[in-house]
CSV table of C-alpha atoms and ligand atoms in Angstrom, one decimal:
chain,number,residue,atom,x,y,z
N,5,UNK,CA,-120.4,-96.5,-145.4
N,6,UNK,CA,-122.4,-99.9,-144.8
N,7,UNK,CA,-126.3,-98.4,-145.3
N,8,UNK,CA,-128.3,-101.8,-145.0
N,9,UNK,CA,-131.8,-100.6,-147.4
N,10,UNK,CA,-134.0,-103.0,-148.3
N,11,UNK,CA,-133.4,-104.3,-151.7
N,12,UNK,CA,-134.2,-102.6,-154.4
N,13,UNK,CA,-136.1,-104.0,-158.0
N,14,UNK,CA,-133.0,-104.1,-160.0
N,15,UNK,CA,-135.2,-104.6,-162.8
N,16,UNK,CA,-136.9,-101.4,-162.3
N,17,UNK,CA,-133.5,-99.7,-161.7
N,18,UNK,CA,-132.5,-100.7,-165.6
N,19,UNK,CA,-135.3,-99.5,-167.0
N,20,UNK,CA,-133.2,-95.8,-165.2
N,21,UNK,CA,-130.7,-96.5,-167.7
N,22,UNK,CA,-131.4,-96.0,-171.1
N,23,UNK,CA,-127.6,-97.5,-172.0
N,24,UNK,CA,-128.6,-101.0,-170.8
N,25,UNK,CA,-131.0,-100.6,-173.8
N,26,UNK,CA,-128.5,-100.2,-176.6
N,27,UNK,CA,-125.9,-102.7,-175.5
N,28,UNK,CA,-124.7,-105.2,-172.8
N,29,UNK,CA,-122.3,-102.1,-171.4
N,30,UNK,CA,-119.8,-103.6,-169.1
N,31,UNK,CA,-117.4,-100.6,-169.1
N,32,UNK,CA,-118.7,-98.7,-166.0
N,33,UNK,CA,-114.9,-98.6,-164.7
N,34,UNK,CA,-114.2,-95.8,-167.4
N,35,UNK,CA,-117.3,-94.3,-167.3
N,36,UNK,CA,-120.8,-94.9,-166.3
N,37,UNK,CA,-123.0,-94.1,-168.0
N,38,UNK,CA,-126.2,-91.0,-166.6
N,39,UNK,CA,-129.3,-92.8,-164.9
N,40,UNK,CA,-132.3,-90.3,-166.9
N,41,UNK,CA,-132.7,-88.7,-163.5
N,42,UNK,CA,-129.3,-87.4,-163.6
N,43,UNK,CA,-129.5,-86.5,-167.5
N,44,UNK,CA,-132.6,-84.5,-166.8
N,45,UNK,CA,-131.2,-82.2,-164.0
N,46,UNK,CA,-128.4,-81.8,-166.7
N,47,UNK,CA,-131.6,-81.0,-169.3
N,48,UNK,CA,-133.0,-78.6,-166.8
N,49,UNK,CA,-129.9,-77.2,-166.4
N,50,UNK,CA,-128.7,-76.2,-169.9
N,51,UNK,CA,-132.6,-75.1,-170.2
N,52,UNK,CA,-131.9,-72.3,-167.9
N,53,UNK,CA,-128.6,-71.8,-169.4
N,54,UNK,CA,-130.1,-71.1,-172.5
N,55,UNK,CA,-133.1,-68.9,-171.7
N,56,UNK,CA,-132.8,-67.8,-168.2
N,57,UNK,CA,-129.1,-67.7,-167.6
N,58,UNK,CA,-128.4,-64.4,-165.2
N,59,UNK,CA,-127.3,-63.5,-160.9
N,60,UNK,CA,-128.0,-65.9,-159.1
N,61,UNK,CA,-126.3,-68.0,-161.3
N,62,UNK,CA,-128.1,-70.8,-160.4
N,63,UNK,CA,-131.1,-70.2,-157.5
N,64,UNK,CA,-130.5,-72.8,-155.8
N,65,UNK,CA,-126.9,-73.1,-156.2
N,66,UNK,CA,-125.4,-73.1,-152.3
N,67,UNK,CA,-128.2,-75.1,-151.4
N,68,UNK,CA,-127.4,-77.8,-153.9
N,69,UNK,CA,-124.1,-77.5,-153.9
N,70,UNK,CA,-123.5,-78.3,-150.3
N,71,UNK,CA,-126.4,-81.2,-150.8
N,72,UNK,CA,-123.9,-82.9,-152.6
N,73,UNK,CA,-120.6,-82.5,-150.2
N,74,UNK,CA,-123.0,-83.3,-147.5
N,75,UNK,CA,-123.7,-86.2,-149.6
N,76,UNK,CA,-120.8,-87.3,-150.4
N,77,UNK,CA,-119.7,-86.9,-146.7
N,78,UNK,CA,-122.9,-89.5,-145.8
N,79,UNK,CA,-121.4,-91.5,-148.6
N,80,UNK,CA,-117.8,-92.2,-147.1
N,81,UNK,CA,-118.6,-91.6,-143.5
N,82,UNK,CA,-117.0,-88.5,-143.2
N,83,UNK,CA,-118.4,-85.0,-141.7
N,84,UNK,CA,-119.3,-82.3,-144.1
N,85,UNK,CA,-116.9,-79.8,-142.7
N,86,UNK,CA,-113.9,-82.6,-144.1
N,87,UNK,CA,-115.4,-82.6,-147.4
N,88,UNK,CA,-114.4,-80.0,-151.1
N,89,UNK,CA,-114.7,-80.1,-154.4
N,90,UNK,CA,-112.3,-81.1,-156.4
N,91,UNK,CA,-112.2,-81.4,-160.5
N,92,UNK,CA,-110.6,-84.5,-160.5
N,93,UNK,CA,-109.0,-87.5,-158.7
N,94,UNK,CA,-105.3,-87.0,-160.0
N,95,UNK,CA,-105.5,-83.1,-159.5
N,96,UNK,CA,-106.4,-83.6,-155.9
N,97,UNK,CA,-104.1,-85.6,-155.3
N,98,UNK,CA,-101.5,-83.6,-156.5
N,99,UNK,CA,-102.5,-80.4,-154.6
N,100,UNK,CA,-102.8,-82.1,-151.5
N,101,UNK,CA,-99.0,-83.6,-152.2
N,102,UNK,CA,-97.7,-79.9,-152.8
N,103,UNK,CA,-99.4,-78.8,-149.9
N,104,UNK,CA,-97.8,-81.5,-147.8
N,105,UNK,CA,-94.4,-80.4,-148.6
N,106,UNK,CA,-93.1,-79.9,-145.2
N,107,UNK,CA,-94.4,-83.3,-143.9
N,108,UNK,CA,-93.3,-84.9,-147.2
N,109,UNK,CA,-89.7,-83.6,-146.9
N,110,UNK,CA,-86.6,-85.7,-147.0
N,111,UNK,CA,-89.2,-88.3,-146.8
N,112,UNK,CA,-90.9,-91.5,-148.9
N,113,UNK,CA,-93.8,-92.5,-150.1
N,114,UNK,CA,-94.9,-95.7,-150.6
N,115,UNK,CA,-97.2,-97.1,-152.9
N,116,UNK,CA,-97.5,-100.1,-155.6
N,117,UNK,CA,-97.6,-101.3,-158.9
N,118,UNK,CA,-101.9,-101.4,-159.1
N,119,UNK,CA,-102.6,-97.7,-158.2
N,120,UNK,CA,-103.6,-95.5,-161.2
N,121,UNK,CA,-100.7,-94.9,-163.6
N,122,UNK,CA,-100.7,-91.3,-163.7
N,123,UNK,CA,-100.5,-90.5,-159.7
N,124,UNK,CA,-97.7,-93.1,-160.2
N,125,UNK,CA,-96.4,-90.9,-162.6
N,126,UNK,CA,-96.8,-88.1,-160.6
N,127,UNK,CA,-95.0,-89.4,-158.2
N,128,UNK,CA,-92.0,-90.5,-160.3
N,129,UNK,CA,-92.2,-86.8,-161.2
N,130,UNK,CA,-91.8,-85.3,-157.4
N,131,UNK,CA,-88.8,-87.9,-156.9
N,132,UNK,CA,-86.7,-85.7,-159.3
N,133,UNK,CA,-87.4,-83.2,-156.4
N,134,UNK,CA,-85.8,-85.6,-154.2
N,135,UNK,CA,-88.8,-87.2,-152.7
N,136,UNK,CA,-88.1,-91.3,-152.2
N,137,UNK,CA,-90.8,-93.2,-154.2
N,138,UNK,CA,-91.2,-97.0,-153.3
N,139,UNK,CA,-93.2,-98.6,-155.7
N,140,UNK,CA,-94.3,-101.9,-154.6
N,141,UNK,CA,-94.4,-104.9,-156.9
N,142,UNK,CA,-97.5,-106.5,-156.7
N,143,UNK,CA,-97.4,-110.8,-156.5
N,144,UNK,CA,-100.0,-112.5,-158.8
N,145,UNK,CA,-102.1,-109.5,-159.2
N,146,UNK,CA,-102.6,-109.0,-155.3
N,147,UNK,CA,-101.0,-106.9,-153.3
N,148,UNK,CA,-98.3,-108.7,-150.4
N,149,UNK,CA,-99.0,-106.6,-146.8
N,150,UNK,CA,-95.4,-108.2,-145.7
N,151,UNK,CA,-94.1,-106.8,-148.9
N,152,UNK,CA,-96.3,-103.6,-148.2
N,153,UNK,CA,-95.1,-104.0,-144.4
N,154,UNK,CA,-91.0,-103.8,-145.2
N,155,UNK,CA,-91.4,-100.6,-147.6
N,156,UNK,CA,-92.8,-98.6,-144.7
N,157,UNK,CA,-90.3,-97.0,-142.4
N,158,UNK,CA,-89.5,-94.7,-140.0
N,159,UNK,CA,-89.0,-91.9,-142.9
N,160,UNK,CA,-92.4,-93.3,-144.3
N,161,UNK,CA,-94.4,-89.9,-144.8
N,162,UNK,CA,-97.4,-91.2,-147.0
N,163,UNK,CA,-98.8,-94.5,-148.0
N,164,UNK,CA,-100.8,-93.9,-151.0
N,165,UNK,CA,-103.2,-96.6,-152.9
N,166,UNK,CA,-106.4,-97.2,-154.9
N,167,UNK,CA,-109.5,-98.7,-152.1
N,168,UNK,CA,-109.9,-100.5,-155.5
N,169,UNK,CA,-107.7,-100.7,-158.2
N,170,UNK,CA,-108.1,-99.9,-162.3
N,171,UNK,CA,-106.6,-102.4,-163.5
N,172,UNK,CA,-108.1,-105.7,-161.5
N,173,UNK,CA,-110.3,-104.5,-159.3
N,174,UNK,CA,-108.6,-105.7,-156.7
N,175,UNK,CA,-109.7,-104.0,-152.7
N,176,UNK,CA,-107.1,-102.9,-150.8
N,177,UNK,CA,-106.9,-104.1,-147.2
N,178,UNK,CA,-106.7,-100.2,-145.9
N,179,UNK,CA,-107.5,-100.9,-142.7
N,180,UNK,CA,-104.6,-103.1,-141.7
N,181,UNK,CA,-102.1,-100.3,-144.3
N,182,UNK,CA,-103.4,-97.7,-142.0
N,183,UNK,CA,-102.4,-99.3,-138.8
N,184,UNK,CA,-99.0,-99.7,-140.6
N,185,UNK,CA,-98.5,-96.1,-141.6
N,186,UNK,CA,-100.3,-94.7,-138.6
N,187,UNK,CA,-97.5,-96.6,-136.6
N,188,UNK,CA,-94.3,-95.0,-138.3
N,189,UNK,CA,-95.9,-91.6,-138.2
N,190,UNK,CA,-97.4,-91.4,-142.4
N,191,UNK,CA,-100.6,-90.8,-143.6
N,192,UNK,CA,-102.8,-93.0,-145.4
N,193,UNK,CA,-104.1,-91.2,-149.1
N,194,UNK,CA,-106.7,-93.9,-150.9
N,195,UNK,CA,-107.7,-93.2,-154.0
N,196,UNK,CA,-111.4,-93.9,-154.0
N,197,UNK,CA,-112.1,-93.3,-158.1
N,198,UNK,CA,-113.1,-97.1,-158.5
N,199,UNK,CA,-114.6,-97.1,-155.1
N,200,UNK,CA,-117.1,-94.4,-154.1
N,201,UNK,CA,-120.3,-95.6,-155.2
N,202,UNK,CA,-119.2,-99.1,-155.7
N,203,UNK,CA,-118.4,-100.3,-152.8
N,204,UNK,CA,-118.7,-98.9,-148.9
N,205,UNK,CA,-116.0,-96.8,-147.8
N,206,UNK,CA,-116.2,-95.5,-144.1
N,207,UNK,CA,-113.5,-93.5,-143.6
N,208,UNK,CA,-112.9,-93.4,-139.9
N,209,UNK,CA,-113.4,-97.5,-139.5
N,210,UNK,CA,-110.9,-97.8,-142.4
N,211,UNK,CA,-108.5,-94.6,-140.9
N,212,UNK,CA,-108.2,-93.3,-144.3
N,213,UNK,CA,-106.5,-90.0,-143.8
N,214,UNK,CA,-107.2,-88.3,-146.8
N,215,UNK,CA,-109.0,-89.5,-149.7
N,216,UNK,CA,-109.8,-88.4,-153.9
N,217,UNK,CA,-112.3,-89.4,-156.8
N,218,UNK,CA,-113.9,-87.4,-159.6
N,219,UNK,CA,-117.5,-88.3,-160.2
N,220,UNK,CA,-118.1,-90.0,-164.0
N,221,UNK,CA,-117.9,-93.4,-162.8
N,222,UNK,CA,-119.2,-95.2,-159.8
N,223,UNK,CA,-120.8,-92.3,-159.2
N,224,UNK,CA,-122.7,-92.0,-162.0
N,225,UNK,CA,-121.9,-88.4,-162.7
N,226,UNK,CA,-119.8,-86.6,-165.4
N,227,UNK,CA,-115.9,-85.6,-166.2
N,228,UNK,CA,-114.5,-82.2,-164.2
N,229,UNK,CA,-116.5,-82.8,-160.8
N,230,UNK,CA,-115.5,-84.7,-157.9
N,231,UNK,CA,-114.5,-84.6,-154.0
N,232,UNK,CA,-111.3,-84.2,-151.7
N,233,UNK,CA,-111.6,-85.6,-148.2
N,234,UNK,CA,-109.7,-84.3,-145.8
N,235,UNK,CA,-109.7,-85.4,-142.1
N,236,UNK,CA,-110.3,-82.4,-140.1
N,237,UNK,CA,-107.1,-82.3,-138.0
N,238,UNK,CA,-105.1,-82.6,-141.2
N,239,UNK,CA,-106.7,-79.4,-142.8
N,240,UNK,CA,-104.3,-76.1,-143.1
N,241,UNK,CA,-101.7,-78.3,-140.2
N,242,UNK,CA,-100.2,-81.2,-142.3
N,243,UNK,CA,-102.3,-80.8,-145.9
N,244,UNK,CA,-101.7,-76.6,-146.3
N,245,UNK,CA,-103.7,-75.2,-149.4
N,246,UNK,CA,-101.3,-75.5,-152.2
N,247,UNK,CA,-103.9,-73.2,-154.3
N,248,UNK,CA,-105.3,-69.7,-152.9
N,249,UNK,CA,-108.2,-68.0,-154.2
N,250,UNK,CA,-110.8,-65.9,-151.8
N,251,UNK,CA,-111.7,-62.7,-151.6
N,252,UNK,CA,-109.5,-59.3,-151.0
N,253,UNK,CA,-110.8,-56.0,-150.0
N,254,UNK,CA,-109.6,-52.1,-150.9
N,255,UNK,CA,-110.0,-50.0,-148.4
N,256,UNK,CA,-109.2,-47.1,-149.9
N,257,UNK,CA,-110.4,-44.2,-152.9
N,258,UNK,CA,-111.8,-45.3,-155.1
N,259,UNK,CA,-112.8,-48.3,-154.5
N,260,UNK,CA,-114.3,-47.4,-150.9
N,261,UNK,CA,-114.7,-44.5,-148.0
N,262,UNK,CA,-111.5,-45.7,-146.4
N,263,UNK,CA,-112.1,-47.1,-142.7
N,264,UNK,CA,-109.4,-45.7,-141.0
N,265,UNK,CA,-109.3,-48.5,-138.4
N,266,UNK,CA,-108.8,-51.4,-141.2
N,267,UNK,CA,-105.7,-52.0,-143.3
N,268,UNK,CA,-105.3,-50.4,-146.6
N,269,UNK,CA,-105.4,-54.4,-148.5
N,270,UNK,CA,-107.6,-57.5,-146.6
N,271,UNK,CA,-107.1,-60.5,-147.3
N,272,UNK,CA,-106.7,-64.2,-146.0
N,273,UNK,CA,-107.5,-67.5,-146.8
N,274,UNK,CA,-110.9,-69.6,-146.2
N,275,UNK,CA,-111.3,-72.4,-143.6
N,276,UNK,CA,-112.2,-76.0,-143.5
N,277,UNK,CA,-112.5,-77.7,-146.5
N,278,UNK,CA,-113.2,-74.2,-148.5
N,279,UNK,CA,-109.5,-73.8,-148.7
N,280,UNK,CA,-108.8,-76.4,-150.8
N,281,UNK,CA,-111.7,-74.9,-153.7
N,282,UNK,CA,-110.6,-72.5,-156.2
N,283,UNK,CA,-112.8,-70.7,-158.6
N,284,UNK,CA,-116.3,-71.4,-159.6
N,285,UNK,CA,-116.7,-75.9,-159.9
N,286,UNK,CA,-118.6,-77.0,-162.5
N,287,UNK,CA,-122.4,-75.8,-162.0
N,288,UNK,CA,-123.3,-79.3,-164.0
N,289,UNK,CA,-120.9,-81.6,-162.4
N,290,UNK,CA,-122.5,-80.7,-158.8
N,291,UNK,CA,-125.6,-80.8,-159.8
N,292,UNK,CA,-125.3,-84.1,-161.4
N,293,UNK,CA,-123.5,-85.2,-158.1
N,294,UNK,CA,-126.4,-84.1,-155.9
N,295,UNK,CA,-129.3,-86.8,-157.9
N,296,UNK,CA,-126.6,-89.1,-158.5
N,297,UNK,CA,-125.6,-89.3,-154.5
N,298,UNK,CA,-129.6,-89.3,-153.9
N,299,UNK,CA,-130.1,-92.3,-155.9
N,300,UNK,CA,-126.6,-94.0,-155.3
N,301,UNK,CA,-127.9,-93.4,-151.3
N,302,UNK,CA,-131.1,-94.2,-151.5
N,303,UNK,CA,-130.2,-97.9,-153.1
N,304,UNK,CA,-127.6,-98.6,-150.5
N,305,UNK,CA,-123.9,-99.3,-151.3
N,306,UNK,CA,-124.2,-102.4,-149.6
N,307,UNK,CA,-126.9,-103.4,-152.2
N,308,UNK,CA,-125.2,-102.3,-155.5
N,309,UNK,CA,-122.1,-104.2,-154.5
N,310,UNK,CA,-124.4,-107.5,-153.5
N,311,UNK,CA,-126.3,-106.9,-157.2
N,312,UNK,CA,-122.9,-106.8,-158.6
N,313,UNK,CA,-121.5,-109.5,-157.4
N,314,UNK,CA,-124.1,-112.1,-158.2
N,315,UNK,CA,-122.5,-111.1,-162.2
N,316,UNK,CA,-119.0,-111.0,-161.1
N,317,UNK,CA,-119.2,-114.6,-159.7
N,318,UNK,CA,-120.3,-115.9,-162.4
N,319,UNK,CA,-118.1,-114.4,-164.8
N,320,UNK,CA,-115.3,-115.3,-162.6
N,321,UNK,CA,-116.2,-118.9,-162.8
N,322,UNK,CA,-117.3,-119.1,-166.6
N,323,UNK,CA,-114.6,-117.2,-168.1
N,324,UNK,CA,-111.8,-119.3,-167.5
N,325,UNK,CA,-113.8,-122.1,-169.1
N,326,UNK,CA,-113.5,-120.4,-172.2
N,327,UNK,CA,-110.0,-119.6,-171.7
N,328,UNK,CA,-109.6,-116.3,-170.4
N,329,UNK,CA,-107.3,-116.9,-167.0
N,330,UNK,CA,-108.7,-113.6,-164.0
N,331,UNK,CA,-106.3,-111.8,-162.8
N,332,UNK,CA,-109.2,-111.1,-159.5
N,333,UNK,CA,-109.3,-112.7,-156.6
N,334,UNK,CA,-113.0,-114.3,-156.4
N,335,UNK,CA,-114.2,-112.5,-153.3
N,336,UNK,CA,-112.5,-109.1,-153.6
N,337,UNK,CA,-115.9,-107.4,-153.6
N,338,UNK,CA,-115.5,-105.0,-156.2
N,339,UNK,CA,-117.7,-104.4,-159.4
N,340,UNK,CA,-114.8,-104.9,-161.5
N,341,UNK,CA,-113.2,-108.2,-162.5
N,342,UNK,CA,-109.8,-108.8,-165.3
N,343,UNK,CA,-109.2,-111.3,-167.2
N,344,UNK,CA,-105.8,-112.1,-169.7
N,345,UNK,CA,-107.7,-112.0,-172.8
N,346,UNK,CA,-105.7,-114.8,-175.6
N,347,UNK,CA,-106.5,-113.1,-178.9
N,348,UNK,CA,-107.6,-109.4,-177.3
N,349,UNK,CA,-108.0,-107.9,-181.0
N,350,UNK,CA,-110.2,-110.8,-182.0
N,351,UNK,CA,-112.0,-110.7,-179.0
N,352,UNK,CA,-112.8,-107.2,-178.9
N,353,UNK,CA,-113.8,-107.3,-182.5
N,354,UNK,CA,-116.7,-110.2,-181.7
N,355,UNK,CA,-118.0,-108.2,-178.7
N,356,UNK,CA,-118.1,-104.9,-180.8
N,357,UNK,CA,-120.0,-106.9,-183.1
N,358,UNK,CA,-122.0,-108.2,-180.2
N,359,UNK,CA,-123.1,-104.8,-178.9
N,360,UNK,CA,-120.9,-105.7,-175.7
N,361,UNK,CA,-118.9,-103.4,-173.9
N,362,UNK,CA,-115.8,-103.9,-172.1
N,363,UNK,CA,-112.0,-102.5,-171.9
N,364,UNK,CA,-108.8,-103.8,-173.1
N,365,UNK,CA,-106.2,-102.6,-170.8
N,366,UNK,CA,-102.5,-103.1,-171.1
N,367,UNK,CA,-102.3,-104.9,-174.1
N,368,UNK,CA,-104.3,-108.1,-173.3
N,369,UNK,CA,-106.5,-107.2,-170.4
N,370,UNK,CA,-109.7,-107.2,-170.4
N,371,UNK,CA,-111.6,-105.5,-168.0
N,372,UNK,CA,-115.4,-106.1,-167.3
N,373,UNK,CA,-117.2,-103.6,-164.7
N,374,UNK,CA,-120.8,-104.7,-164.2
N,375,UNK,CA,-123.3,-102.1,-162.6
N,376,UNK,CA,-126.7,-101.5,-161.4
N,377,UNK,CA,-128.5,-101.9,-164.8
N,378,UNK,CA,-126.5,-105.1,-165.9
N,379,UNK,CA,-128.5,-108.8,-165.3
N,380,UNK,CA,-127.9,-112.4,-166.1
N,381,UNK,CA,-129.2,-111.7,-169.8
N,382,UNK,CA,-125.9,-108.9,-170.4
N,383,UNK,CA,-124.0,-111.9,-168.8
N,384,UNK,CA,-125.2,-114.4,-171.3
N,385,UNK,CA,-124.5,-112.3,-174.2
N,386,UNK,CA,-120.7,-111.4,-173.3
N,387,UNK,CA,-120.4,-115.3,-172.5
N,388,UNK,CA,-121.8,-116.8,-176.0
N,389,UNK,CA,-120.1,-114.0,-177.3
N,390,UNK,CA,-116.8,-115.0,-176.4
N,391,UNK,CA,-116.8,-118.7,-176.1
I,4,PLP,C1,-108.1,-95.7,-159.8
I,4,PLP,C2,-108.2,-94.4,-160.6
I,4,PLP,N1,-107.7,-93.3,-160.1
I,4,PLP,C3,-107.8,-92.1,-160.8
I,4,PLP,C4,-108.4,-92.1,-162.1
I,4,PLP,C5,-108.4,-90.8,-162.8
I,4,PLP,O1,-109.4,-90.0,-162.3
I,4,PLP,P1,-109.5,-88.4,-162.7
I,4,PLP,O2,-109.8,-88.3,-164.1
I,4,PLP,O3,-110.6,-88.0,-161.8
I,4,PLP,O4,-108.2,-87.8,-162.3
I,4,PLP,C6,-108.9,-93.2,-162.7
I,4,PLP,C7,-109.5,-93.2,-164.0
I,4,PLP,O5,-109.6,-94.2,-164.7
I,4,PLP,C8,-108.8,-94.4,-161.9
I,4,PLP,O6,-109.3,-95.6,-162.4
């Protein structure tokens, strides 16, 4: 969601970050590393784990716990009550899929070649269940609507892709894939993993339908914590829990004075977004969520994408100079660029050696995924570094 704050002192936010003080870190697409803020709410936390653990399990725990759906739901324009935990982006995903199975049926979904590889995978996987996968090929690293455009048809159930994509970075025009599912009756899922913090995401201007990320990168949280967004409508119609956990009550000796007017077993499923959340989430991964959305929040989107982009510019004009050829378009907006990387062993080898951080993806691909604590200075280094 667009927040328009004034801009912060980006050199004030490094000093957050004690990373940006041990190397030029440029790998914030596979995880980003804890501002202190964050770290110490973890510190506080295993504190009390380790002297003062006991019922309530955490005092505050519903409190903070809904702090960060609510959050979250701030974060992506989105109401609370269309908002659960999830543990990860690809086990979302898949819940919500098998929970879809009478809309998906005898159906197809289409998708292409620069979502994450394993909800690709686990879609090839559902196809031996006879569910039609399209995988659309993408041209030049970008993604063809047309192309996008003749895949979707009448027995179009879901369009599925990443709002920004691992492997180039590249933004997904959602709005105008919407319209096209919305037309032939689908859905629009959009993996938001490389998106939620990184860029603004409004989900009823974009009509994303329903949406998944986990929390350790853009975020700036950790592994096994993260959010499913369902739109309201959709929640126990179209998406059905796929997963059931509640509560169940014996109405009879021992367990209780049997009330004669009840059933012997009650039981039945939650509503709203609590039926898609099983079991206890990870006390640390929400907690973690709640500073990290604060400060994410309080900086503005808009903001961290600007402060990004001033380093992705640049390394999208310098880098083929040295002859690494992007594989991003140069005003996709995201915080992460690609570049086909000539010698990737030998390069990675310098920028070890360097302190630099980046990730070498699909053989010779080199990612680089700037973030709040980076400046001109990491910029320099990877440059000289490489050239
Ligand atoms: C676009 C995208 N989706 C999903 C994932 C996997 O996320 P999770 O571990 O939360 O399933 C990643 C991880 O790199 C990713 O980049």
């Amino acid at each position: 969601m667009s927040t328009s704050r004034p801009t912060p002192d980006f050199d004030k936010i490094r000093a957050d970050f004690p990373r940006a003080r041990t190397a030029a870190y440029f790998d914030n697409a596979s995880s980003h590393p804890l501002s202190s803020q964050s770290a110490n709410v973890l510190r506080r936390y295993a504190d009390w784990l380790e002297h003062d653990v006991g019922e309530p399990w955490w005092p505050a725990w519903a409190k903070d716990r809904d702090e960060a759906q609510h959050l979250f739901a701030q974060l992506i324009n989105a109401d609370r009550t269309e908002v659960a935990f999830a543990r990860s982006t690809v086990e979302a995903e898949s819940n919500v899929l098998n929970g879809m199975g009478e809309h998906l049926a005898g159906g197809n979904i289409v998708t292409n070649d620069l979502a994450y590889g394993s909800i690709l995978s686990n879609y090839k996987m559902r196809e031996l269940d006879g569910l039609e996968v399209r995988i659309v090929r993408h041209r030049d690293w970008q993604i063809d609507l047309d192309d996008m455009a003749t895949a979707i048809d009448e027995n179009t159930r879901l369009v599925s892709v990443a709002l920004v994509s691992n492997v180039n970075g590249l933004v997904a025009d959602v709005r105008a894939l919407s319209e096209l599912a919305h037309a032939k009756g689908a859905l629009l899922y959009a993996d938001i993993m490389q998106a939620a913090g990184g860029v603004p995401i409004d989900v009823r201007e974009m009509g994303i339908d329903i949406a998944a990320c986990s929390t350790f990168k853009w975020l700036m949280g950790v592994k096994g914590y993260g959010f499913l967004y369902v739109r309201a409508d959709l929640q126990g119609t179209i998406v059905k829990p796929s997963q059931h956990g509640g509560g169940i009550s014996l109405n009879y000796e021992p367990w209780r004075a049997p009330d004669p007017e009840k059933p012997d077993i009650t039981f039945g499923s939650s509503q709203g977004p609590a039926q898609y959340e099983i079991s206890y989430p990870s006390y640390e991964g929400a907690l973690c969520a709640q500073e990290s959305l604060r400060y994410i929040l309080d900086l503005g989107v808009d903001n961290i994408r600007d402060h990004a982009r001033q380093l992705t510019d640049r390394l999208h004009d310098e880098l083929p100079r040295l002859g690494y050829q992007g594989i991003t378009p140069r005003d996709n907006g995201s915080p992460i660029l690609s570049f086909i990387t000539p010698d990737p062993a030998a390069a990675m080898d310098r920028l070890r050696a360097a302190g630099v951080h980046v990730a070498m993806r699909f053989g010779n691909k080199m990612r680089i995924s700037p973030s709040v604590f980076n400046n001109q200075d990491d910029v320099t280094r990877l440059l000289e570094t490489l050239s």
